[in-house]
Short mmCIF file of C-alpha atoms in Angstrom, two decimals:
data_model
loop_
_atom_site.label_atom_id
_atom_site.label_comp_id
_atom_site.label_asym_id
_atom_site.label_seq_id
_atom_site.Cartn_x
_atom_site.Cartn_y
_atom_site.Cartn_z
CA MET A 3 8.13 -3.18 -23.40
CA ASP A 4 7.74 -1.85 -19.17
CA PRO A 5 10.48 -0.45 -18.44
CA LEU A 6 11.49 -0.85 -14.76
CA ALA A 7 10.75 -4.96 -16.17
CA GLU A 8 13.57 -5.24 -18.25
CA ARG A 9 15.76 -2.79 -15.67
CA TRP A 10 14.81 -5.99 -13.55
CA ARG A 11 15.39 -8.98 -16.76
CA ARG A 12 19.13 -6.56 -17.16
CA ALA A 13 20.14 -6.72 -13.63
CA VAL A 14 19.06 -10.69 -12.63
CA SER A 15 20.63 -11.28 -15.74
CA SER A 16 24.16 -10.11 -14.29
CA LEU A 17 23.94 -11.85 -10.84
CA LYS A 18 25.14 -15.83 -10.15
CA GLU A 19 24.39 -15.55 -6.63
CA LEU A 20 20.18 -16.28 -5.75
CA ARG A 21 20.78 -15.08 -2.34
CA LEU A 22 22.33 -11.07 -4.48
CA ARG A 23 18.99 -12.26 -6.65
CA VAL A 24 16.58 -12.40 -3.72
CA ALA A 25 18.41 -9.06 -2.24
CA TYR A 26 18.16 -6.79 -5.10
CA LEU A 27 14.72 -7.68 -5.95
CA ARG A 28 13.44 -7.00 -2.23
CA SER A 29 15.36 -4.04 -1.71
CA GLU A 30 13.05 -2.78 -5.82
CA LEU A 31 10.06 -4.60 -4.27
CA LEU A 32 9.99 -1.85 -1.42
CA ARG A 33 10.47 1.46 -3.43
CA ASP A 34 8.10 4.14 -2.81
CA ASP A 35 6.04 4.16 -6.15
CA LEU A 36 3.87 0.51 -5.17
CA PRO A 37 1.59 1.18 -9.47
CA SER A 38 5.55 0.95 -11.60
CA ILE A 39 6.15 -2.45 -8.47
CA ALA A 40 2.70 -3.75 -9.96
CA ARG A 41 3.89 -2.32 -14.39
CA ALA A 42 6.37 -3.98 -13.54
CA LEU A 43 5.42 -7.43 -11.99
CA ASP A 44 3.13 -8.32 -14.59
CA ASP A 45 5.18 -7.43 -17.53
CA LEU A 46 7.31 -10.40 -15.93
CA CYS A 47 4.26 -12.53 -15.23
CA ARG A 48 3.30 -12.06 -18.68
CA ASP A 49 6.03 -12.96 -20.51
CA ALA A 50 6.97 -16.22 -17.96
CA GLU A 51 3.97 -17.01 -18.85
CA GLN A 52 5.02 -17.17 -22.13
CA ALA A 53 7.50 -19.28 -21.02
CA SER A 54 10.31 -17.33 -20.99
CA PRO A 55 13.65 -17.97 -18.83
CA VAL A 56 14.86 -14.06 -18.32
CA ALA A 57 11.56 -13.75 -16.43
CA ARG A 58 11.28 -16.80 -14.84
CA ASP A 59 14.02 -16.24 -13.22
CA VAL A 60 13.11 -12.32 -11.95
CA LEU A 61 10.08 -14.42 -10.19
CA GLY A 62 12.34 -16.91 -9.43
CA ALA A 63 14.08 -13.91 -7.15
CA ALA A 64 11.45 -11.89 -6.20
CA VAL A 65 8.82 -15.42 -5.16
CA PRO A 66 10.25 -15.82 -1.93
CA VAL A 67 10.30 -11.76 -0.98
CA LEU A 68 6.09 -11.77 -2.31
CA ALA A 69 6.30 -15.09 0.89
CA ASP A 70 7.89 -13.44 3.49
CA PRO A 71 4.97 -12.75 6.26
CA ALA A 72 6.67 -9.53 6.49
CA LEU A 73 5.35 -7.71 3.34
CA SER A 74 1.97 -8.98 3.81
CA GLU A 75 0.36 -6.03 3.61
CA ARG A 76 2.97 -4.37 0.88
CA VAL A 77 1.85 -7.75 -1.33
CA ASP A 78 -2.16 -6.74 -0.05
CA GLN A 79 -1.26 -3.26 -2.41
CA LEU A 80 -0.02 -4.83 -4.64
CA ARG A 81 -2.89 -7.22 -5.65
CA GLU A 82 -5.87 -4.74 -5.24
CA LEU A 83 -4.15 -2.31 -7.96
CA ALA A 84 -4.02 -4.93 -9.75
CA ALA A 85 -8.03 -5.83 -9.21
CA SER A 86 -8.24 -2.22 -9.70
CA GLY A 87 -5.65 -1.96 -13.35
CA ALA A 88 -6.49 -5.08 -14.48
CA LEU A 89 -3.32 -6.19 -14.73
CA LEU A 90 -4.21 -10.02 -15.30
CA SER A 91 -1.10 -11.63 -14.79
CA LEU A 92 -0.45 -10.07 -11.30
CA SER A 93 -4.05 -10.93 -9.99
CA ARG A 94 -3.17 -14.55 -11.06
CA LEU A 95 0.36 -14.76 -9.43
CA LEU A 96 -0.90 -13.34 -6.31
CA ARG A 97 -4.80 -14.65 -6.34
CA ARG A 98 -5.85 -14.70 -2.81
CA LYS A 99 -8.14 -12.49 -0.92
CA PRO A 100 -5.90 -9.79 1.13
CA ARG A 101 -6.13 -11.78 4.21
CA ARG A 102 -6.84 -8.31 6.65
CA HIS A 103 -10.02 -10.16 5.58
CA GLU A 104 -9.79 -13.82 6.12
CA ALA A 105 -9.13 -15.28 8.94
CA GLN A 106 -5.80 -16.99 9.92
CA PRO A 107 -4.82 -20.26 11.18
CA THR A 108 -3.57 -20.88 14.22
CA SER A 109 -0.33 -23.48 14.84
CA PRO A 110 -0.89 -26.58 17.53
CA PRO A 111 0.94 -26.01 20.60
CA PRO A 112 4.58 -27.77 19.62
CA ASP A 113 4.25 -31.67 20.51
CA GLU A 114 6.88 -32.39 22.80
CA ARG A 115 7.86 -36.21 21.02
CA HIS A 116 9.29 -34.72 17.78
CA LEU A 117 11.26 -31.70 19.55
CA ALA A 118 15.59 -32.60 20.05
CA THR A 119 15.56 -33.59 23.57
CA SER A 120 18.44 -33.77 25.37
CA SER A 121 20.69 -37.28 26.35
CA ALA A 122 18.21 -37.32 28.55
CA GLY A 123 15.50 -37.20 26.76
CA ARG A 124 14.47 -33.72 28.10
CA ALA A 125 12.66 -31.48 25.20
CA LEU A 126 15.27 -28.62 24.56
CA THR A 127 14.09 -24.87 25.10
CA LEU A 128 13.51 -23.18 22.06
CA GLY A 129 16.98 -21.53 22.15
CA GLU A 130 18.32 -24.35 22.95
CA ARG A 131 16.20 -26.27 19.67
CA ARG A 132 18.12 -22.88 18.31
CA ALA A 133 21.40 -22.65 18.99
CA LEU A 134 21.83 -27.03 18.09
CA ALA A 135 19.79 -26.07 14.64
CA ARG A 136 23.21 -24.28 13.54
CA ARG A 137 24.95 -27.51 13.83
CA PRO A 138 23.68 -30.12 14.59
CA THR A 139 24.80 -33.68 14.30
CA ARG A 140 23.46 -35.79 12.13
CA ALA A 141 21.64 -38.15 14.06
CA ALA A 142 19.80 -34.65 14.84
CA PHE A 143 18.44 -33.67 12.61
CA ASP A 144 15.94 -35.82 12.02
CA ALA A 145 14.36 -34.19 14.93
CA LEU A 146 14.85 -30.43 13.74
CA LEU A 147 13.32 -30.87 10.82
CA ARG A 148 9.98 -32.12 12.70
CA ASP A 149 10.42 -28.81 14.97
CA PRO A 150 7.43 -26.63 14.74
CA HIS A 151 9.07 -23.10 15.20
CA PRO A 152 10.07 -21.40 12.37
CA LEU A 153 13.07 -20.06 13.61
CA VAL A 154 14.36 -23.33 14.42
CA ILE A 155 13.94 -24.02 10.35
CA ARG A 156 15.62 -21.41 9.35
CA ASN A 157 19.07 -21.24 11.34
CA LEU A 158 18.35 -25.39 10.80
CA LEU A 159 18.12 -23.89 6.41
CA ALA A 160 20.88 -22.04 7.12
CA ASN A 161 23.17 -25.32 8.13
CA PRO A 162 25.37 -25.87 5.73
CA ARG A 163 25.14 -30.00 6.50
CA LEU A 164 21.42 -29.97 5.91
CA THR A 165 20.86 -31.79 2.37
CA GLU A 166 18.68 -31.57 -0.69
CA ASP A 167 17.50 -34.36 0.27
CA ASP A 168 17.02 -32.61 4.03
CA VAL A 169 14.95 -29.91 2.92
CA VAL A 170 12.72 -31.97 0.55
CA ARG A 171 11.75 -34.11 3.51
CA LEU A 172 10.74 -30.86 5.34
CA ALA A 173 8.68 -29.54 2.46
CA ALA A 174 6.84 -32.91 2.24
CA ARG A 175 5.85 -33.89 5.08
CA ARG A 176 2.17 -33.70 6.13
CA PRO A 177 0.41 -32.34 7.99
CA ALA A 178 2.33 -29.64 7.15
CA ASN A 179 3.59 -26.50 9.74
CA PRO A 180 2.29 -23.54 7.90
CA GLU A 181 4.41 -20.74 9.50
CA VAL A 182 7.46 -23.25 9.01
CA MET A 183 6.37 -23.74 5.30
CA THR A 184 6.02 -20.10 4.47
CA GLU A 185 9.45 -20.23 6.46
CA LEU A 186 10.56 -21.92 3.99
CA ALA A 187 9.23 -20.27 1.00
CA ARG A 188 11.35 -17.56 1.66
CA HIS A 189 14.74 -19.16 2.09
CA PRO A 190 16.34 -17.46 -0.75
CA GLU A 191 17.93 -21.32 -2.01
CA TRP A 192 15.87 -23.81 -1.26
CA PRO A 193 12.92 -23.12 -3.36
CA GLN A 194 15.51 -22.35 -6.11
CA ARG A 195 15.78 -26.56 -6.70
CA ALA A 196 12.79 -28.06 -8.37
CA ARG A 197 12.72 -30.85 -6.00
CA VAL A 198 12.43 -28.48 -3.34
CA ARG A 199 10.14 -26.41 -5.27
CA MET A 200 7.50 -29.67 -6.11
CA ALA A 201 7.01 -30.89 -2.55
CA ILE A 202 5.72 -27.06 -2.19
CA VAL A 203 3.06 -26.85 -4.13
CA GLN A 204 1.87 -30.37 -3.98
CA ASN A 205 1.57 -30.45 -0.26
CA PRO A 206 -2.06 -30.20 0.68
CA GLY A 207 -0.94 -28.21 3.85
CA ALA A 208 1.72 -25.14 1.47
CA PRO A 209 -0.59 -22.38 2.49
CA PRO A 210 -1.81 -21.31 -1.17
CA GLU A 211 -0.27 -17.18 -0.99
CA ILE A 212 2.98 -19.45 -1.30
CA ALA A 213 1.58 -21.74 -3.43
CA VAL A 214 0.05 -20.43 -6.42
CA PRO A 215 3.62 -17.53 -6.97
CA MET A 216 5.19 -20.57 -7.31
CA VAL A 217 3.55 -22.25 -9.21
CA ARG A 218 4.54 -19.51 -12.04
CA LEU A 219 8.20 -20.84 -11.58
CA LEU A 220 7.38 -24.70 -12.91
CA LEU A 221 8.08 -26.55 -16.16
CA ARG A 222 5.28 -27.42 -18.58
CA PRO A 223 6.09 -31.59 -17.13
CA GLU A 224 5.39 -29.63 -13.79
CA LEU A 225 2.90 -28.84 -13.56
CA GLN A 226 1.49 -31.37 -16.33
CA GLN A 227 2.08 -33.86 -12.93
CA LEU A 228 0.77 -30.40 -10.17
CA VAL A 229 -2.69 -30.87 -12.42
CA ALA A 230 -3.34 -34.28 -12.38
CA ALA A 231 -2.51 -35.19 -8.79
CA PRO A 232 -5.47 -35.61 -6.28
CA ASP A 233 -5.17 -34.02 -3.48
CA VAL A 234 -3.92 -30.32 -3.71
CA PRO A 235 -6.19 -28.39 -3.41
CA ALA A 236 -8.01 -26.39 -6.23
CA VAL A 237 -6.73 -22.71 -5.77
CA VAL A 238 -3.34 -24.35 -6.22
CA ARG A 239 -4.05 -27.12 -9.60
CA ALA A 240 -6.51 -24.04 -11.06
CA ALA A 241 -3.56 -22.85 -11.81
CA ALA A 242 -1.62 -24.95 -12.90
CA ARG A 243 -3.61 -25.84 -15.46
CA GLU A 244 -4.39 -21.65 -16.38
CA LEU A 245 -0.94 -21.92 -16.90
CA LEU A 246 -0.34 -25.05 -19.30
CA GLU A 247 -3.08 -23.19 -21.45
CA ARG A 248 -1.54 -19.76 -21.59
CA ARG A 249 1.93 -21.88 -22.62
CA PRO A 250 2.74 -21.17 -26.62
CA PRO A 251 2.70 -24.22 -28.33
CA VAL A 252 4.88 -27.14 -28.05
CA PRO A 253 7.67 -26.62 -30.86
CA HIS A 254 10.25 -30.23 -31.70
CA LYS A 255 13.59 -29.31 -31.11
CA PRO A 256 15.68 -32.15 -34.12
CA GLY A 257 15.81 -35.76 -32.54
CA GLY A 258 11.88 -35.42 -32.18
CA ALA A 259 12.75 -34.88 -28.19
CA LEU A 260 10.08 -31.18 -26.78
CA GLU A 261 11.32 -28.26 -25.83
CA GLN A 262 9.59 -27.59 -22.21
#
């Protein structure tokens, strides 16, 4: 068992708040010893593939960190270490080519029909929409949930009036805005909820670099649902199928119920 991975298991198990777990993993993933981080993540990924709930909790805190665009260079380095060091479980978690070898998607210009407006019908500026997202009325939520700017979405996701149903609607919206989906995936709490997570991974517009790691957090019935979804990108569906194949046989509980 990798000693760094074991330390992460103990620390995450002792932290009950999701935000604290994510903050702890962020500090750990920014450590200087990147090879040790890669080995620890590979150890946890391997255990999570075998349905270890503790390893799954640690990965649940790591996935929002790995989704942060500010850390894309570090994630690319982890991919390279996984490939060169035959860390197969980590390679499956981060199954994407490094971003610097890919064409970067560009978001379309904002459609003012989807922006919040003033009482006079004027489209609000970005600053006005960000301020409104911190304290919106219920009537303003519909327009704010359609906002294309990630900074507006960031403020909205932190608003205590936002409900899980709202976030599921945001995650399921099609066509998806990749920047908005990334902002949602890097939030420390909302993607930990099963309905939100499933809405993200099933959205064909979710960038694979955030959807594929999130697949590692799914339970068996969720993986089966994802494999059967016809409009999910092939790389995401393949990750779900592969994880299903690696899960241990399902034991029966007393009374005929099945383990997850």
